[in-house]
Coordinates of C-alpha atoms and ligand atoms in Angstrom, one line a residue:
M134 CA 113.7 -15.2 -47.3
D135 CA 111.6 -13.4 -44.6
A136 CA 114.6 -13.0 -42.5
D137 CA 118.0 -14.1 -41.9
V138 CA 117.0 -15.6 -38.8
L139 CA 113.8 -16.8 -37.2
V140 CA 113.5 -16.3 -33.6
A141 CA 110.5 -18.8 -32.0
G142 CA 109.5 -17.1 -28.8
A143 CA 109.2 -13.3 -27.6
G144 CA 110.1 -14.3 -23.7
P145 CA 113.3 -12.9 -22.3
V146 CA 115.6 -15.2 -24.3
G147 CA 113.9 -14.8 -27.6
L148 CA 114.0 -10.7 -27.4
F149 CA 118.0 -10.4 -26.0
V150 CA 119.0 -13.1 -29.0
A151 CA 117.1 -11.2 -31.4
A152 CA 118.6 -7.8 -30.4
E153 CA 122.0 -9.3 -30.4
L154 CA 121.4 -10.6 -34.0
R155 CA 120.4 -7.0 -34.8
L156 CA 123.5 -5.5 -33.4
G157 CA 125.4 -7.9 -35.4
G158 CA 124.2 -7.2 -38.5
A159 CA 121.7 -9.8 -38.9
R160 CA 118.2 -9.5 -39.8
P161 CA 116.1 -11.4 -37.1
L162 CA 112.1 -11.6 -37.2
V163 CA 110.7 -12.8 -33.9
V164 CA 107.1 -14.8 -33.6
D165 CA 105.5 -15.3 -30.3
R166 CA 102.1 -17.7 -30.0
L167 CA 100.7 -15.6 -27.4
P168 CA 98.8 -12.0 -29.0
E169 CA 100.1 -10.0 -25.9
P170 CA 103.4 -10.1 -23.8
A171 CA 103.0 -12.4 -20.6
T172 CA 102.3 -11.0 -17.6
E173 CA 103.1 -14.1 -15.1
R174 CA 105.3 -12.9 -12.4
K175 CA 107.7 -16.0 -12.8
A176 CA 111.3 -14.8 -12.1
R177 CA 112.2 -12.4 -9.5
G178 CA 115.6 -11.4 -10.7
I179 CA 118.6 -12.4 -12.7
G180 CA 122.2 -12.7 -11.8
A181 CA 125.6 -11.0 -11.7
L182 CA 126.3 -12.3 -15.2
A183 CA 122.7 -11.4 -17.0
T184 CA 123.2 -8.2 -15.2
E185 CA 126.3 -7.6 -16.8
A186 CA 125.0 -8.7 -20.2
L187 CA 122.2 -6.0 -20.1
T188 CA 124.5 -3.5 -19.1
R189 CA 126.9 -4.0 -21.7
R190 CA 124.3 -2.7 -24.3
G191 CA 122.9 0.3 -22.3
L192 CA 120.6 -1.1 -19.8
G193 CA 122.0 -0.8 -16.6
P194 CA 120.3 2.5 -15.5
Q195 CA 117.0 0.8 -15.9
L196 CA 118.0 -2.6 -13.9
A197 CA 119.4 -0.4 -11.0
E198 CA 115.9 1.6 -11.0
A199 CA 113.9 -1.8 -11.2
H200 CA 116.3 -3.2 -8.4
E201 CA 114.9 -0.7 -5.8
E202 CA 111.6 -2.2 -5.6
G203 CA 112.6 -5.8 -6.8
V204 CA 115.0 -6.4 -3.7
R205 CA 112.1 -4.6 -1.0
D206 CA 109.6 -7.2 -2.2
F207 CA 112.0 -10.1 -2.1
A208 CA 112.7 -9.4 1.4
R209 CA 109.2 -9.1 1.8
D210 CA 108.2 -12.5 0.8
H211 CA 111.5 -14.4 2.0
G212 CA 111.9 -12.7 5.1
S213 CA 115.3 -11.9 4.4
A214 CA 117.0 -10.1 1.8
L215 CA 119.9 -12.7 1.8
G216 CA 120.2 -15.5 -0.9
H217 CA 119.2 -18.7 -0.6
F218 CA 120.4 -22.2 -1.4
A219 CA 117.4 -24.5 -1.2
G220 CA 115.5 -21.9 0.7
I221 CA 118.6 -21.8 3.4
H222 CA 118.8 -18.0 3.6
K223 CA 122.3 -17.3 4.4
L224 CA 123.9 -16.0 1.2
R225 CA 125.7 -12.5 1.4
P226 CA 125.3 -10.3 -1.6
D227 CA 128.5 -10.1 -3.9
E228 CA 129.0 -5.9 -4.0
T229 CA 131.4 -6.4 -6.9
R230 CA 129.2 -8.5 -9.3
P231 CA 125.7 -7.7 -7.6
R232 CA 122.5 -9.3 -9.3
T233 CA 119.3 -7.6 -10.0
H234 CA 116.0 -8.1 -8.5
L235 CA 113.5 -7.2 -11.1
W236 CA 110.1 -8.9 -12.0
Q237 CA 110.1 -11.2 -15.0
P238 CA 107.5 -9.1 -16.8
D239 CA 109.4 -6.1 -16.3
L240 CA 112.4 -7.2 -17.4
E241 CA 110.6 -8.5 -21.0
W242 CA 109.3 -5.2 -21.0
L243 CA 112.7 -3.5 -21.0
L244 CA 114.0 -6.5 -23.3
A245 CA 111.2 -5.4 -25.6
G246 CA 111.7 -1.9 -25.7
H247 CA 115.5 -2.9 -26.6
A248 CA 114.7 -4.8 -29.0
D249 CA 112.1 -2.2 -30.9
A250 CA 115.1 0.3 -30.8
L251 CA 117.1 -1.6 -32.4
G252 CA 114.0 -2.3 -35.2
V253 CA 113.8 -6.1 -34.3
P254 CA 110.1 -6.9 -36.0
V255 CA 108.1 -9.3 -33.3
R256 CA 104.9 -10.9 -34.9
R257 CA 102.4 -12.0 -32.0
A258 CA 99.6 -14.7 -32.3
H259 CA 101.9 -16.7 -34.3
R260 CA 102.3 -20.4 -32.8
V261 CA 105.2 -22.4 -34.6
V262 CA 103.6 -25.5 -35.9
S263 CA 106.3 -27.2 -38.6
V264 CA 110.0 -26.8 -38.9
E265 CA 111.6 -28.4 -42.1
S266 CA 115.3 -28.1 -42.6
D267 CA 117.4 -27.9 -46.0
A268 CA 120.5 -27.1 -47.1
D269 CA 119.7 -23.4 -47.7
G270 CA 117.5 -22.6 -44.7
V271 CA 114.4 -23.5 -42.4
T272 CA 111.0 -23.2 -43.3
V273 CA 108.5 -22.8 -40.9
V274 CA 104.8 -22.8 -40.7
A275 CA 103.2 -20.8 -38.2
E276 CA 99.2 -21.0 -36.8
T277 CA 97.9 -17.1 -36.9
P278 CA 94.3 -16.1 -36.2
Q279 CA 94.3 -15.6 -40.3
G280 CA 95.7 -19.3 -41.0
E281 CA 98.6 -20.9 -41.3
R282 CA 101.8 -18.5 -42.5
R283 CA 104.8 -19.8 -44.1
L284 CA 108.3 -18.1 -42.9
R285 CA 111.8 -18.9 -44.3
A286 CA 114.8 -18.0 -43.1
A287 CA 118.8 -19.3 -43.3
Y288 CA 118.8 -20.2 -39.5
L289 CA 115.6 -20.9 -36.7
V290 CA 116.6 -20.3 -33.0
G291 CA 113.8 -22.1 -30.4
C292 CA 113.0 -19.6 -27.8
D293 CA 110.0 -21.1 -26.9
G294 CA 110.4 -22.0 -23.6
G295 CA 110.5 -25.6 -21.4
R296 CA 107.6 -26.9 -23.4
S297 CA 109.6 -26.0 -26.9
A298 CA 108.0 -26.8 -30.0
V299 CA 111.0 -26.4 -32.2
R300 CA 112.9 -28.6 -29.9
E301 CA 110.2 -31.4 -30.4
L302 CA 109.8 -30.6 -34.3
A303 CA 113.3 -30.4 -35.0
G304 CA 114.2 -33.7 -33.2
F305 CA 116.6 -32.6 -30.2
G306 CA 117.0 -35.2 -27.6
F307 CA 116.0 -33.7 -24.0
P308 CA 117.3 -36.5 -21.3
G309 CA 117.1 -35.8 -18.0
T310 CA 115.5 -36.5 -14.3
P311 CA 111.6 -36.5 -13.6
P312 CA 110.5 -34.3 -10.9
L313 CA 111.0 -35.0 -7.0
L314 CA 108.7 -31.9 -5.8
R315 CA 106.1 -30.0 -7.1
T316 CA 105.2 -26.6 -5.8
I317 CA 101.9 -24.6 -5.9
A318 CA 101.6 -20.7 -4.9
G319 CA 100.6 -17.6 -5.7
E320 CA 99.4 -14.1 -3.9
V321 CA 96.9 -15.6 -1.4
R322 CA 94.0 -14.0 0.4
F323 CA 93.2 -16.0 3.6
G324 CA 90.1 -15.5 5.5
G325 CA 91.1 -16.7 9.1
P326 CA 94.5 -17.9 11.0
V327 CA 97.1 -18.8 9.0
P328 CA 99.7 -22.1 10.5
P329 CA 103.4 -21.1 10.8
A330 CA 105.5 -21.3 7.7
G331 CA 108.3 -23.7 7.9
R332 CA 109.2 -27.5 6.8
Y333 CA 106.5 -30.1 8.3
A334 CA 106.9 -33.9 8.2
T335 CA 105.3 -34.7 4.6
G336 CA 106.3 -30.9 2.7
A337 CA 106.8 -27.4 3.4
F338 CA 104.3 -24.6 3.8
L339 CA 105.6 -21.3 2.2
H340 CA 104.3 -17.8 3.8
G341 CA 105.8 -14.6 3.5
G342 CA 104.0 -11.2 2.3
S343 CA 100.9 -11.9 0.6
L344 CA 103.0 -14.8 -1.0
A345 CA 101.9 -18.1 0.3
G346 CA 102.4 -21.8 -1.1
V347 CA 103.2 -25.7 -0.7
T348 CA 106.3 -27.5 -1.8
E349 CA 105.3 -31.3 -1.3
P350 CA 107.0 -34.7 -3.3
A351 CA 105.6 -35.1 -6.9
R352 CA 102.8 -37.5 -7.7
D353 CA 101.6 -39.0 -10.9
G354 CA 98.7 -37.2 -12.7
E355 CA 98.6 -33.8 -11.3
P356 CA 96.3 -30.9 -12.5
D357 CA 97.7 -28.9 -15.1
G358 CA 95.3 -25.7 -14.8
P359 CA 95.4 -22.4 -12.7
V360 CA 95.8 -23.6 -8.8
T361 CA 92.3 -22.9 -7.4
P362 CA 91.8 -21.8 -3.7
A363 CA 90.4 -25.2 -2.9
E364 CA 93.3 -27.2 -4.2
L365 CA 95.8 -24.9 -1.9
A366 CA 93.6 -24.9 1.1
A367 CA 93.7 -29.1 0.5
A368 CA 97.4 -29.1 0.3
I369 CA 98.0 -26.5 3.5
R370 CA 95.9 -28.9 5.4
R371 CA 98.0 -32.3 4.1
V372 CA 101.4 -30.8 5.0
T373 CA 100.5 -28.8 8.2
G374 CA 97.5 -30.4 9.5
T375 CA 95.5 -27.4 9.9
D376 CA 92.2 -25.8 8.2
V377 CA 93.2 -22.9 6.6
V378 CA 90.0 -20.4 4.6
V379 CA 91.5 -19.6 1.1
E380 CA 89.6 -16.7 -0.3
E381 CA 91.4 -15.9 -3.2
V382 CA 94.4 -17.0 -5.2
R383 CA 95.9 -14.4 -7.6
E384 CA 98.9 -14.9 -9.8
P385 CA 99.1 -18.5 -9.4
R386 CA 101.9 -20.6 -10.1
R387 CA 102.5 -24.2 -10.4
F388 CA 106.0 -25.9 -11.2
G389 CA 108.0 -29.0 -10.4
D390 CA 111.7 -29.8 -10.4
Q391 CA 112.3 -31.9 -13.5
A392 CA 116.0 -31.2 -14.5
R393 CA 116.3 -31.8 -18.6
Q394 CA 119.2 -30.5 -21.1
A395 CA 118.9 -30.9 -24.6
D396 CA 121.6 -33.4 -25.9
D397 CA 123.1 -30.7 -28.3
Y398 CA 121.9 -27.0 -28.7
R399 CA 122.3 -26.9 -32.5
R400 CA 120.9 -29.4 -35.5
G401 CA 121.9 -27.8 -38.5
R402 CA 120.4 -24.8 -39.3
V403 CA 118.1 -24.8 -36.0
F404 CA 119.5 -23.8 -32.3
L405 CA 118.0 -23.7 -28.8
A406 CA 118.5 -21.2 -26.2
G407 CA 116.8 -20.5 -22.9
D408 CA 114.2 -22.8 -21.5
A409 CA 114.0 -24.7 -24.7
A410 CA 117.3 -25.9 -24.3
H411 CA 117.3 -27.1 -20.5
V412 CA 114.5 -27.0 -17.7
H413 CA 115.5 -27.2 -14.1
S414 CA 113.6 -26.4 -10.7
P415 CA 113.6 -22.7 -10.0
S416 CA 115.5 -22.9 -6.7
G417 CA 118.4 -20.0 -6.7
G418 CA 116.8 -18.2 -9.7
Q419 CA 119.3 -19.3 -12.4
G420 CA 116.9 -19.8 -15.4
L421 CA 117.0 -16.3 -16.7
D422 CA 120.6 -16.2 -16.3
L423 CA 121.3 -19.0 -18.0
G424 CA 119.0 -18.3 -20.9
L425 CA 120.3 -14.6 -21.3
L426 CA 124.0 -15.8 -21.4
D427 CA 123.1 -18.2 -24.0
A428 CA 121.3 -15.7 -25.9
A429 CA 124.7 -13.3 -25.7
N430 CA 126.7 -16.4 -26.9
L431 CA 124.8 -17.4 -29.6
G432 CA 123.7 -13.7 -31.2
W433 CA 127.0 -12.7 -31.9
K434 CA 128.2 -15.5 -33.3
L435 CA 125.0 -16.2 -35.6
A436 CA 125.5 -12.7 -37.0
A437 CA 128.8 -13.0 -38.0
V438 CA 128.4 -16.4 -40.1
V439 CA 124.9 -14.4 -41.6
R440 CA 127.1 -11.5 -42.5
G441 CA 129.6 -14.3 -44.0
E442 CA 132.7 -13.0 -42.1
M443 CA 132.9 -16.0 -40.1
P444 CA 133.0 -19.9 -40.7
D445 CA 130.1 -21.9 -40.2
T446 CA 132.1 -23.9 -37.6
L447 CA 132.2 -21.1 -35.4
L448 CA 128.4 -22.0 -34.4
D449 CA 129.6 -25.1 -33.1
S450 CA 131.7 -23.1 -30.0
Y451 CA 127.8 -22.6 -28.9
F452 CA 127.2 -25.9 -27.4
R453 CA 130.9 -26.1 -26.4
E454 CA 130.6 -23.2 -24.3
R455 CA 127.1 -22.8 -23.0
G456 CA 126.1 -26.7 -22.6
P457 CA 128.9 -27.0 -19.4
A458 CA 127.0 -24.1 -17.7
G459 CA 123.7 -25.5 -18.2
A460 CA 124.7 -28.7 -16.8
A461 CA 126.2 -27.2 -13.9
V462 CA 123.2 -25.0 -13.3
L463 CA 121.0 -28.6 -13.6
R464 CA 123.6 -30.3 -11.0
N465 CA 123.1 -27.7 -8.5
T466 CA 119.2 -27.6 -8.9
R467 CA 119.0 -31.0 -8.2
A468 CA 121.2 -30.9 -5.2
Q469 CA 118.8 -28.2 -4.0
S470 CA 115.9 -30.4 -4.9
A471 CA 117.2 -33.3 -2.7
L472 CA 117.7 -30.7 0.6
L473 CA 114.2 -29.5 -0.1
A474 CA 112.4 -32.7 0.1
P475 CA 110.7 -33.4 3.6
G476 CA 112.2 -36.0 6.1
P477 CA 114.6 -36.3 9.3
Q478 CA 117.6 -37.1 7.6
V479 CA 117.2 -34.0 5.1
D480 CA 116.3 -32.1 7.9
A481 CA 120.0 -32.9 9.4
L482 CA 121.7 -32.5 6.2
R483 CA 120.2 -28.9 6.0
E484 CA 121.7 -28.3 9.2
I485 CA 124.8 -28.7 7.9
V486 CA 124.7 -27.2 5.0
G487 CA 123.4 -24.4 6.6
E488 CA 126.8 -24.5 9.1
L489 CA 128.9 -24.8 5.8
M490 CA 127.3 -21.5 4.7
D491 CA 127.9 -19.5 8.1
L492 CA 132.1 -20.3 7.1
P493 CA 133.0 -17.5 4.9
E494 CA 134.6 -19.6 2.3
G495 CA 131.4 -22.0 2.4
N496 CA 129.2 -19.0 2.0
R497 CA 131.5 -17.7 -1.0
Y498 CA 131.5 -21.3 -2.5
F499 CA 127.2 -21.3 -2.8
A500 CA 126.9 -18.1 -3.9
E501 CA 129.4 -19.0 -6.8
L502 CA 127.8 -21.9 -7.5
L503 CA 124.3 -20.2 -7.9
S504 CA 126.2 -16.7 -10.2
G505 CA 127.9 -19.2 -12.2
V506 CA 130.7 -16.3 -12.3
P507 CA 133.5 -18.5 -11.9
L508 CA 132.7 -20.8 -14.5
G509 CA 134.8 -20.1 -17.4
Y510 CA 135.0 -21.1 -21.2
E511 CA 137.8 -23.7 -22.7
F512 CA 138.8 -22.1 -26.1
P513 CA 140.8 -23.5 -28.7
Y514 CA 144.0 -22.2 -28.1
P515 CA 145.9 -21.7 -24.7
A516 CA 144.5 -19.3 -22.6
A517 CA 145.0 -19.0 -18.9
E518 CA 142.4 -17.0 -16.8
P519 CA 140.7 -14.6 -16.5
A520 CA 140.7 -15.4 -20.4
G521 CA 137.4 -17.5 -20.5
L522 CA 135.6 -15.7 -17.8
H523 CA 133.0 -13.1 -18.7
S524 CA 134.7 -9.7 -17.5
P525 CA 132.5 -7.2 -14.8
D526 CA 131.7 -3.9 -15.8
R527 CA 134.8 -1.7 -14.7
V528 CA 136.4 1.6 -15.1
L529 CA 138.5 2.6 -17.4
V530 CA 141.0 5.6 -17.6
D531 CA 142.6 7.0 -20.7
D532 CA 146.2 8.8 -21.2
A533 CA 144.4 12.2 -20.2
G534 CA 142.9 10.7 -17.3
R535 CA 139.4 10.8 -18.3
E536 CA 137.2 7.8 -16.8
T537 CA 134.7 5.7 -18.9
R538 CA 133.2 2.4 -18.0
L539 CA 133.7 -0.9 -19.9
S540 CA 130.2 -0.8 -21.0
D541 CA 130.6 2.8 -22.3
H542 CA 132.1 0.8 -25.3
T543 CA 130.3 -2.1 -25.8
R544 CA 126.9 -0.9 -26.8
G545 CA 127.2 -1.5 -30.2
G546 CA 128.2 -5.2 -30.0
R547 CA 131.6 -5.3 -31.2
G548 CA 134.7 -6.9 -29.9
L549 CA 137.1 -4.9 -28.1
L550 CA 140.7 -4.6 -27.5
V551 CA 141.5 -3.0 -24.4
L552 CA 145.4 -1.8 -24.8
D553 CA 147.2 -0.6 -21.8
C554 CA 150.8 1.7 -22.3
D555 CA 152.8 -1.3 -23.3
H556 CA 150.7 -2.9 -25.8
R557 CA 149.6 0.2 -28.1
D558 CA 151.4 -1.3 -31.1
H559 CA 148.8 -4.1 -31.2
R560 CA 146.2 -1.7 -32.3
D561 CA 147.4 -2.5 -35.9
L562 CA 146.5 -6.1 -35.2
A563 CA 142.6 -5.0 -34.8
D564 CA 142.6 -4.5 -38.1
E565 CA 139.0 -3.2 -38.5
R566 CA 138.0 -6.4 -36.8
V567 CA 137.3 -5.1 -33.4
D568 CA 137.1 -1.5 -31.6
T569 CA 140.3 -0.6 -29.8
V570 CA 140.5 1.7 -26.3
P571 CA 143.7 3.2 -24.9
V572 CA 144.0 2.7 -21.2
T573 CA 146.5 3.5 -18.0
N574 CA 144.9 1.7 -15.2
T575 CA 144.6 -2.1 -16.4
E576 CA 146.7 -4.2 -18.2
S577 CA 145.4 -5.1 -21.7
F578 CA 142.3 -7.8 -22.6
L579 CA 140.4 -8.8 -25.8
L580 CA 136.6 -8.9 -24.8
R581 CA 134.4 -10.7 -27.2
P582 CA 130.9 -9.1 -27.8
D583 CA 129.3 -11.3 -25.3
G584 CA 131.6 -10.3 -22.6
V585 CA 134.1 -13.0 -22.4
I586 CA 137.5 -12.1 -22.1
A587 CA 139.6 -14.2 -25.2
W588 CA 142.9 -12.6 -24.2
A589 CA 144.7 -11.3 -21.6
S590 CA 148.0 -9.5 -21.5
G591 CA 150.8 -12.2 -20.1
D592 CA 151.0 -14.2 -23.1
E593 CA 151.7 -12.1 -26.1
T594 CA 151.7 -15.4 -28.4
T595 CA 148.2 -15.8 -28.3
L596 CA 146.4 -12.6 -29.4
P597 CA 146.4 -12.9 -33.3
T598 CA 145.2 -16.4 -32.4
A599 CA 142.3 -15.2 -30.4
L600 CA 141.5 -12.6 -32.6
D601 CA 141.5 -14.9 -35.8
T602 CA 139.6 -17.5 -33.8
W603 CA 136.7 -14.9 -32.8
F604 CA 136.7 -12.7 -35.5
G605 CA 138.3 -14.0 -38.8
Ligands
FAD812 C1 107.7 -19.9 -10.3 C2 109.2 -19.7 -11.1 C3 110.0 -18.8 -10.4 C4 111.2 -18.4 -11.3 N1 112.1 -17.7 -10.6 C5 112.8 -17.5 -11.6 C6 114.1 -16.4 -10.8 O1 113.9 -15.9 -9.7 N2 115.3 -16.1 -11.7 C7 115.3 -16.8 -13.0 O2 116.3 -16.6 -13.7 N3 114.7 -17.7 -13.5 C8 113.4 -17.8 -12.7 N4 112.5 -18.5 -13.4 C9 113.2 -19.6 -14.4 C10 112.5 -18.4 -15.8 O3 110.9 -18.0 -15.8 C11 112.6 -18.8 -17.3 O4 114.0 -19.4 -17.0 C12 112.4 -18.0 -18.1 O5 110.9 -17.7 -18.5 C13 113.1 -18.6 -19.6 O6 112.7 -17.9 -20.5 P1 112.7 -17.9 -21.9 O7 112.5 -16.9 -22.9 O8 113.6 -19.1 -22.4 O9 111.6 -18.8 -22.0 P2 109.8 -18.1 -21.6 O10 109.9 -17.1 -20.7 O11 109.0 -19.3 -21.5 O12 109.5 -17.5 -23.1 C14 108.8 -18.7 -24.4 C15 108.2 -17.6 -25.1 O13 108.1 -18.9 -26.5 C16 106.5 -18.3 -26.8 N5 105.9 -20.1 -27.3 C17 105.8 -20.8 -26.4 N6 105.6 -21.8 -27.8 C18 105.4 -21.3 -28.9 C19 105.3 -21.8 -30.1 N7 105.1 -23.2 -30.6 N8 105.4 -20.6 -31.2 C20 105.8 -19.6 -31.1 N9 105.7 -18.8 -29.5 C21 105.8 -19.9 -28.7 C22 105.7 -18.6 -25.4 O14 104.6 -17.6 -25.7 C23 106.7 -17.2 -24.8 O15 106.5 -16.3 -25.1 C24 111.4 -19.0 -12.4 C25 110.4 -19.9 -12.9 C26 109.6 -20.1 -12.2 C27 108.4 -20.9 -13.2

């Protein structure tokens, strides 16, 4: 075997799942078709749950540093620092569960450093072209500049993006809806006056800072290459009725809003995570959150099965938990697409949605729809909230009054049993399976390695079941 787990794709999700696997004691090997890391500035931020997932692994200070610049760029390009639903910029930031504004290449650089520090090998210029599974493992053929290479591992995780070869080669279904809208955009230098940004009868013209673009109804036979100045000028003319001179389009972006989700995230020894498992419009910036949380969910479970400490059936909880999270994002991005379509009826609907967002409860509702924070997992044992939810980072105070943060105890990627004064005797139950930490300022809870609360004090009977379910 070349590795315990082959990871196809060294994008953010592939790098994070590989790091989580390594932390859990498995030997991953990452392959990517590109000879160098991508520099495309796709995403410009991650949500609260992904921020917390990376903070649990000690990356909080780097995220905070990048955020300062990212938030300035966001406000410059969008004309507002407020978050948005379908381009309606009214969402107040959640100070208790903050998101991080940072550009995707910076995030990938951070994750590459994290994976490297853990000793994760990454082989570039390796394009997966064949996948074959049998009872004992998976054989992958990768095209490299030196010819084809066969790689063998016990498991394969496809993190190879929206056009995933692994998804296709392993025969996953990928049902969903075709694009309603398409957007072309980039960092644009105009050679003369520019019409006002906003919604027009046949589409929208986006313009803020040096970023400019057009959103229009999708048509058959869209071009697929980089956006050219002539193509963008023609689109601006079609939508605004104004002739513009586009001198240069740097960092061109072309994307649609088709919404598709794999019918399962597992076929035997092959798993999907990130965009390979789900694609949707970037509205609301949720793709990375979804993918990084897939990685956090799968990594520790697969590592535990590879170590032989947990049964294979643990892996079925991956899709059971992450499938609904993906479906929820597809639902709200489809709704955003409907609200971004041109037309006077949609204009009226946008006004009404904007009014709802002015109400404090409405504002919170839309913010939570995008953050996914209130979306809990269902467990195979009785568990009342906060069990099933992701825990935020928080201050813990020990018996001597010393303060630490929860994230100070989670870097090693193990489960954690936080015990208040009334539950110290539960330490015996932890039984080497999870770490324990005594506290005086909060009630007891059990945290899985992915930051999900598996048990919370109140129901004393389910702690042994929770420990057995997740830690054997
Ligand atoms: C314009 C735009 C703006 C966006 N804004 C946001 C945002 O603000 N916030 C947010 O959360 N999300 C945003 N997204 C979505 C986000 O970029 C994606 O969800 C994210 O890139 C998914 O990461 P991934 O690792 O799953 O896939 P990718 O980033 O696509 O990485 C896949 C990797 O697999 C490699 N690969 C592909 N095929 C093969 C193969 N056959 N063999 C080996 N390697 C292969 C690729 O080279 C690549 O490195 C945006 C997307 C776009 C297009």
